CSV table of C-alpha atoms in Angstrom, one decimal:
chain,number,residue,atom,x,y,z
R,19,MET,CA,-93.7,44.3,63.6
R,20,MET,CA,-91.3,43.9,66.4
R,21,ALA,CA,-92.6,40.4,67.0
R,22,SER,CA,-91.5,39.3,63.2
R,23,LEU,CA,-87.8,40.6,64.1
R,24,PRO,CA,-86.7,38.0,66.2
R,25,MET,CA,-88.3,35.4,63.6
R,26,SER,CA,-86.4,37.1,60.9
R,27,LEU,CA,-82.8,36.8,62.5
R,28,ALA,CA,-83.8,33.1,63.4
R,29,LEU,CA,-83.8,32.5,59.6
R,30,VAL,CA,-80.7,34.3,59.2
R,31,MET,CA,-78.7,32.0,61.6
R,32,PHE,CA,-79.9,29.0,60.0
R,33,ILE,CA,-78.6,29.7,56.6
R,34,ARG,CA,-75.7,27.5,55.4
R,35,PRO,CA,-72.8,29.5,54.3
R,36,VAL,CA,-71.2,28.3,51.0
R,37,GLU,CA,-68.2,26.3,50.9
R,38,PRO,CA,-65.1,28.6,50.0
R,39,SER,CA,-63.9,27.9,46.5
R,40,GLY,CA,-60.5,27.0,48.2
R,41,ASN,CA,-62.1,23.2,49.0
R,42,GLN,CA,-63.1,22.7,45.3
R,43,ILE,CA,-61.0,20.2,43.3
R,44,GLU,CA,-59.4,22.2,40.2
R,45,LEU,CA,-58.2,21.1,36.9
R,46,LYS,CA,-56.2,24.2,36.2
R,47,GLN,CA,-54.8,23.4,32.4
R,48,ILE,CA,-55.0,20.5,30.2
R,49,HIS,CA,-52.4,20.4,27.6
R,50,VAL,CA,-53.0,18.8,23.7
R,51,PRO,CA,-50.6,19.3,20.9
R,52,HIS,CA,-52.3,21.7,18.4
R,53,HIS,CA,-50.7,20.2,15.1
R,54,PRO,CA,-48.2,17.0,15.5
R,55,GLN,CA,-47.3,15.4,12.6
R,56,VAL,CA,-48.1,11.6,11.5
R,57,ASN,CA,-45.8,8.8,12.9
R,58,GLN,CA,-44.6,11.4,15.7
R,59,SER,CA,-45.4,10.7,19.6
R,60,VAL,CA,-47.2,13.2,21.6
R,61,SER,CA,-47.7,13.6,25.5
R,62,LEU,CA,-51.2,14.9,26.8
R,63,TRP,CA,-51.6,15.7,30.0
R,64,CYS,CA,-53.9,17.6,32.5
R,65,GLU,CA,-53.0,20.0,35.7
R,66,TYR,CA,-55.1,19.5,38.8
R,67,ASP,CA,-55.3,20.4,42.5
R,68,LEU,CA,-57.5,18.0,44.6
R,69,HIS,CA,-57.0,20.3,47.7
R,70,GLY,CA,-56.2,17.3,50.1
R,71,GLU,CA,-58.8,14.9,48.7
R,72,PRO,CA,-57.6,11.6,47.4
R,73,LEU,CA,-57.7,10.8,44.2
R,74,TYR,CA,-60.2,8.1,42.7
R,75,SER,CA,-59.5,8.4,38.9
R,76,ILE,CA,-58.1,10.0,36.1
R,77,LYS,CA,-60.0,9.3,32.5
R,78,TRP,CA,-59.0,10.0,29.1
R,79,TYR,CA,-61.2,10.4,26.1
R,80,LYS,CA,-61.5,11.2,22.5
R,81,ASP,CA,-64.1,12.3,20.8
R,82,GLN,CA,-66.3,11.1,23.7
R,83,GLN,CA,-64.7,7.5,23.6
R,84,GLU,CA,-62.6,6.4,27.0
R,85,PHE,CA,-58.9,5.6,25.6
R,86,TYR,CA,-56.9,5.7,29.1
R,87,ARG,CA,-57.7,5.3,32.8
R,88,PHE,CA,-55.8,5.3,35.9
R,89,LEU,CA,-56.8,4.4,39.2
R,90,PRO,CA,-54.2,4.6,41.9
R,91,LYS,CA,-55.9,1.8,44.0
R,92,GLU,CA,-56.0,-0.6,41.2
R,93,SER,CA,-53.0,-3.3,40.1
R,94,PRO,CA,-52.2,-2.5,37.5
R,95,PRO,CA,-53.3,1.1,38.1
R,96,HIS,CA,-53.7,2.2,34.5
R,97,LEU,CA,-55.6,0.9,31.4
R,98,SER,CA,-56.0,1.4,28.0
R,99,PHE,CA,-58.9,0.6,25.4
R,100,ALA,CA,-59.2,0.3,21.5
R,101,VAL,CA,-60.0,3.6,20.2
R,102,LEU,CA,-59.1,4.1,16.6
R,103,GLY,CA,-56.1,6.9,16.5
R,104,THR,CA,-55.1,6.4,20.3
R,105,GLU,CA,-51.8,3.9,20.6
R,106,VAL,CA,-50.8,4.3,24.3
R,107,ASP,CA,-47.0,3.9,25.5
R,108,MET,CA,-48.1,2.5,29.0
R,109,SER,CA,-44.3,2.9,30.4
R,110,LEU,CA,-44.9,6.2,30.0
R,111,SER,CA,-48.1,7.1,31.3
R,112,ASP,CA,-49.4,7.7,34.8
R,113,ALA,CA,-51.7,10.0,36.5
R,114,ARG,CA,-51.2,12.9,34.8
R,115,LEU,CA,-49.7,12.1,31.8
R,116,VAL,CA,-50.7,9.8,28.8
R,117,HIS,CA,-48.2,9.4,25.8
R,118,LEU,CA,-49.5,8.5,22.4
R,119,VAL,CA,-47.2,6.8,19.9
R,120,ASN,CA,-47.4,6.4,16.2
R,121,ILE,CA,-49.8,9.5,15.5
R,122,SER,CA,-51.9,9.3,12.6
R,123,LEU,CA,-54.7,11.2,10.9
R,124,ASP,CA,-57.2,9.6,12.6
R,125,SER,CA,-55.6,10.7,15.9
R,126,ALA,CA,-57.2,14.2,15.3
R,127,GLY,CA,-60.1,15.0,17.4
R,128,LEU,CA,-61.4,16.3,20.9
R,129,TYR,CA,-59.4,15.4,23.5
R,130,GLN,CA,-61.1,15.3,27.3
R,131,CYS,CA,-59.3,15.1,30.2
R,132,GLU,CA,-61.4,14.0,33.5
R,133,VAL,CA,-60.7,14.4,37.0
R,134,SER,CA,-62.6,12.2,39.9
R,135,THR,CA,-62.1,12.4,44.1
R,136,GLU,CA,-62.9,9.4,46.2
R,137,ALA,CA,-66.2,8.6,48.4
R,138,PRO,CA,-67.5,10.0,49.8
R,139,LYS,CA,-67.9,13.4,47.8
R,140,PHE,CA,-67.0,11.5,44.3
R,141,LYS,CA,-66.1,15.5,43.0
R,142,THR,CA,-65.3,15.2,39.0
R,143,ILE,CA,-64.3,17.6,36.8
R,144,ALA,CA,-63.0,17.9,33.3
R,145,ARG,CA,-61.8,20.1,30.2
R,146,ASP,CA,-60.8,19.1,26.8
R,147,ALA,CA,-59.0,20.7,23.6
R,148,ALA,CA,-58.6,19.5,19.8
R,149,MET,CA,-55.8,18.4,17.9
R,150,SER,CA,-55.5,18.7,14.4
R,151,VAL,CA,-53.1,16.4,12.7
R,152,VAL,CA,-50.6,17.1,9.8
R,153,HIS,CA,-49.5,15.2,7.3
R,154,PRO,CA,-46.4,17.3,5.2
R,155,PRO,CA,-45.6,17.1,2.0
R,156,ALA,CA,-42.9,14.2,1.2
R,157,ALA,CA,-40.9,16.9,-0.6
R,158,SER,CA,-40.2,20.8,-1.4
R,159,PRO,CA,-42.5,23.1,-3.9
R,160,ALA,CA,-41.5,22.7,-7.6
R,161,ILE,CA,-41.2,25.3,-9.7
R,162,SER,CA,-41.9,24.3,-13.6
R,163,TRP,CA,-41.6,27.5,-16.3
R,164,VAL,CA,-44.6,26.9,-18.2
R,165,ASN,CA,-43.6,29.3,-21.3
R,166,GLN,CA,-40.1,28.3,-21.9
R,167,ARG,CA,-40.6,26.9,-25.2
R,168,ASP,CA,-42.4,30.2,-27.0
R,169,ARG,CA,-39.5,31.6,-27.9
R,170,LEU,CA,-36.0,31.0,-28.3
R,171,ARG,CA,-34.3,31.4,-25.5
R,172,ASP,CA,-30.7,32.6,-24.7
R,173,ARG,CA,-28.4,31.2,-22.0
R,174,LEU,CA,-25.5,32.9,-19.8
R,175,GLY,CA,-23.6,30.5,-18.3
R,176,ASP,CA,-25.8,28.1,-16.1
R,177,LEU,CA,-28.6,30.7,-16.0
R,178,TRP,CA,-31.2,31.2,-18.4
R,179,GLY,CA,-31.7,34.7,-20.0
R,180,LEU,CA,-34.5,36.9,-19.8
R,181,ARG,CA,-35.0,40.6,-20.8
R,182,VAL,CA,-37.0,43.7,-19.9
R,183,GLY,CA,-40.8,43.6,-21.5
R,184,GLU,CA,-40.6,39.5,-22.0
R,185,ARG,CA,-43.7,37.1,-20.2
R,186,LEU,CA,-42.8,35.0,-17.4
R,187,LEU,CA,-45.4,32.5,-16.4
R,188,LEU,CA,-44.2,30.3,-14.0
R,189,HIS,CA,-46.1,27.3,-11.7
R,190,CYS,CA,-45.4,25.9,-8.1
R,191,GLU,CA,-47.2,22.8,-6.9
R,192,SER,CA,-46.6,21.2,-3.5
R,193,GLU,CA,-47.1,17.8,-3.2
R,194,GLU,CA,-50.3,15.8,-1.3
R,195,SER,CA,-50.4,17.1,1.9
R,196,PHE,CA,-53.0,17.8,4.8
R,197,PRO,CA,-54.3,19.9,5.1
R,198,ALA,CA,-53.4,21.3,1.6
R,199,ALA,CA,-50.1,23.8,2.2
R,200,SER,CA,-50.5,27.5,1.6
R,201,LEU,CA,-47.9,28.6,-1.6
R,202,ARG,CA,-46.8,32.0,-2.3
R,203,PHE,CA,-44.4,33.5,-4.7
R,204,TYR,CA,-41.8,36.3,-3.8
R,205,ILE,CA,-39.5,38.1,-6.1
R,206,ASN,CA,-36.7,39.1,-5.6
R,207,ASP,CA,-37.6,38.7,-1.8
R,208,GLU,CA,-40.5,40.7,-2.1
R,209,ILE,CA,-43.9,38.7,-1.9
R,210,ALA,CA,-45.7,38.7,-5.4
R,211,ARG,CA,-48.8,41.1,-6.1
R,212,ASP,CA,-51.7,39.3,-5.6
R,213,LYS,CA,-52.6,40.1,-9.2
R,214,THR,CA,-49.9,38.3,-11.1
R,215,VAL,CA,-50.5,35.2,-8.4
R,216,HIS,CA,-53.2,32.5,-9.2
R,217,THR,CA,-54.7,29.4,-8.0
R,218,VAL,CA,-54.6,26.5,-10.3
R,219,THR,CA,-57.0,23.5,-10.1
R,220,VAL,CA,-55.7,20.0,-9.5
R,221,PRO,CA,-57.1,17.1,-9.9
R,222,LYS,CA,-58.0,15.2,-6.4
R,223,HIS,CA,-56.5,12.1,-5.5
R,224,LYS,CA,-58.2,9.6,-3.2
R,225,GLY,CA,-58.4,10.2,0.5
R,226,VAL,CA,-57.7,12.8,2.4
R,227,LEU,CA,-54.5,14.4,1.0
R,228,ILE,CA,-54.3,17.0,-1.2
R,229,SER,CA,-52.2,18.9,-3.5
R,230,SER,CA,-51.9,22.9,-3.9
R,231,LYS,CA,-50.8,24.9,-7.4
R,232,ILE,CA,-50.5,28.3,-8.1
R,233,SER,CA,-49.3,30.2,-10.9
R,234,LEU,CA,-47.3,33.7,-11.3
R,235,ASP,CA,-47.7,35.6,-14.1
R,236,ILE,CA,-45.9,38.9,-15.0
R,237,VAL,CA,-44.3,41.2,-17.8
R,238,LEU,CA,-40.7,41.7,-16.9
R,239,GLU,CA,-39.4,45.2,-16.1
R,240,ARG,CA,-36.5,46.7,-15.4
R,241,ARG,CA,-36.7,46.8,-12.0
R,242,HIS,CA,-37.0,42.9,-11.6
R,243,PHE,CA,-33.5,42.8,-12.5
R,244,ARG,CA,-32.3,45.1,-9.7
R,245,TYR,CA,-28.9,43.2,-9.4
R,246,GLY,CA,-29.0,41.9,-12.7
R,247,ASP,CA,-30.4,38.6,-11.8
R,248,LEU,CA,-34.4,37.9,-11.1
R,249,VAL,CA,-34.9,35.5,-8.3
R,250,VAL,CA,-38.3,33.9,-8.2
R,251,LYS,CA,-38.6,31.8,-5.1
R,252,CYS,CA,-41.9,29.7,-3.9
R,253,THR,CA,-42.5,29.1,-0.3
R,254,SER,CA,-44.9,25.9,1.5
R,255,ASP,CA,-46.2,26.2,4.7
R,256,ILE,CA,-48.4,24.8,7.1
R,257,TYR,CA,-49.7,26.5,10.2
R,258,ASP,CA,-46.5,27.1,12.3
R,259,ILE,CA,-44.7,23.6,11.7
R,260,TYR,CA,-43.5,23.0,8.2
R,261,PHE,CA,-42.1,25.2,6.0
R,262,GLN,CA,-39.9,24.5,2.7
R,263,SER,CA,-38.9,26.9,-0.3
R,264,SER,CA,-37.9,26.8,-3.8
R,265,LYS,CA,-35.9,29.6,-6.1
R,266,ILE,CA,-34.7,30.2,-10.0
R,267,ILE,CA,-33.0,32.6,-10.7
R,268,PHE,CA,-32.7,34.0,-14.4
R,269,ALA,CA,-30.1,36.5,-15.9
R,270,GLY,CA,-31.2,39.6,-17.3
R,271,ILE,CA,-29.9,40.3,-20.7
R,272,ASP,CA,-29.4,43.4,-22.5
R,273,LEU,CA,-29.7,45.3,-19.2
R,274,GLY,CA,-26.9,47.9,-19.9
R,275,GLU,CA,-29.0,50.1,-22.8
R,276,ILE,CA,-31.9,50.3,-20.7
R,277,ALA,CA,-30.5,51.1,-17.4
R,278,LEU,CA,-28.3,53.9,-18.6
R,279,GLY,CA,-31.2,55.1,-20.7
R,280,ARG,CA,-29.1,55.7,-24.1
R,281,GLN,CA,-30.1,56.4,-27.2
R,282,THR,CA,-29.2,56.1,-30.7
R,283,ILE,CA,-28.9,59.1,-33.2
R,284,SER,CA,-31.2,58.7,-35.9
R,285,GLY,CA,-29.6,59.4,-39.6
R,286,GLY,CA,-26.2,60.0,-37.9
R,287,THR,CA,-22.8,58.5,-37.1
R,288,GLY,CA,-22.2,59.6,-33.7
R,289,CYS,CA,-22.5,57.7,-30.3
R,290,ALA,CA,-24.6,59.1,-27.7
R,291,VAL,CA,-23.6,59.8,-24.0
R,292,GLY,CA,-26.5,60.5,-21.6
R,293,GLY,CA,-28.9,61.6,-23.8
R,294,LEU,CA,-26.7,64.4,-25.6
R,295,PRO,CA,-25.0,63.6,-29.4
R,296,ALA,CA,-21.2,63.2,-29.2
R,297,LEU,CA,-20.9,66.9,-31.6
R,298,GLY,CA,-22.9,68.5,-29.1
R,299,LEU,CA,-20.8,67.6,-25.9
R,300,LEU,CA,-17.6,68.7,-27.7
R,301,LEU,CA,-18.8,72.0,-28.4
R,302,ILE,CA,-19.9,72.3,-24.6
R,303,ILE,CA,-16.2,71.5,-24.0
R,304,LEU,CA,-15.0,73.8,-26.0
R,305,CYS,CA,-16.7,76.6,-24.8
R,306,THR,CA,-15.9,75.9,-21.2
R,307,TRP,CA,-12.3,76.3,-22.6
R,308,CYS,CA,-13.0,79.8,-23.7
């Protein structure tokens, strides 16, 4: 047992120490815009720390195809390669940043930044990030009154009039986009209940652009004319980079009688005030006077 102890110590002495992490190159961050719009220009960059080691190359890939390379010892130091959806502005690109112009739907994909150091170690590190491209609608959402001609309509000034108890059917449609726009109806700035809103199927177009359409189908109640008018708004949004809205306003008709809860006296000529006949009101006043 004692004879084996020095051999064990010798083995411990010859174990190679682990290289501290501070000597490793680091790719701290890669920046790729998540949702740029078509025809925009964007910058992609990666933040790295070589810990004193010389840079050999920076390479950028889209879907595993190299489209930009920077080698500081070459002249010129940067090169670009033809890859669908990547048009590089060389004047704005360098060892940390690559600038893309004329973004299109073909620019969507997985982008990777690869950093390598010089010989003899040739350390390499890479990181990737995805980019989705948005093609927004050309115009704000359009609201159409589907059942406008179901009956004779009244107008109050510039507004169409509606009454409590009537059915209101509206459609809201967003023009072609990618991805399809998300639509919502609001009634007097309150989001419409799910059971009153339905998706409407629209014909498919050639290519990848998609239209979207929803309907609002409600029977009007007194609460819909809280301030005398009914305001219906439709919003259209894509992620957090596109938002448009449209609205239509209706005037409430014959709201006074319903609002005050007035009643008429069957078979009589007296008026009703607060649900009491005028004669009954007069008797109350006389008794109070006595």
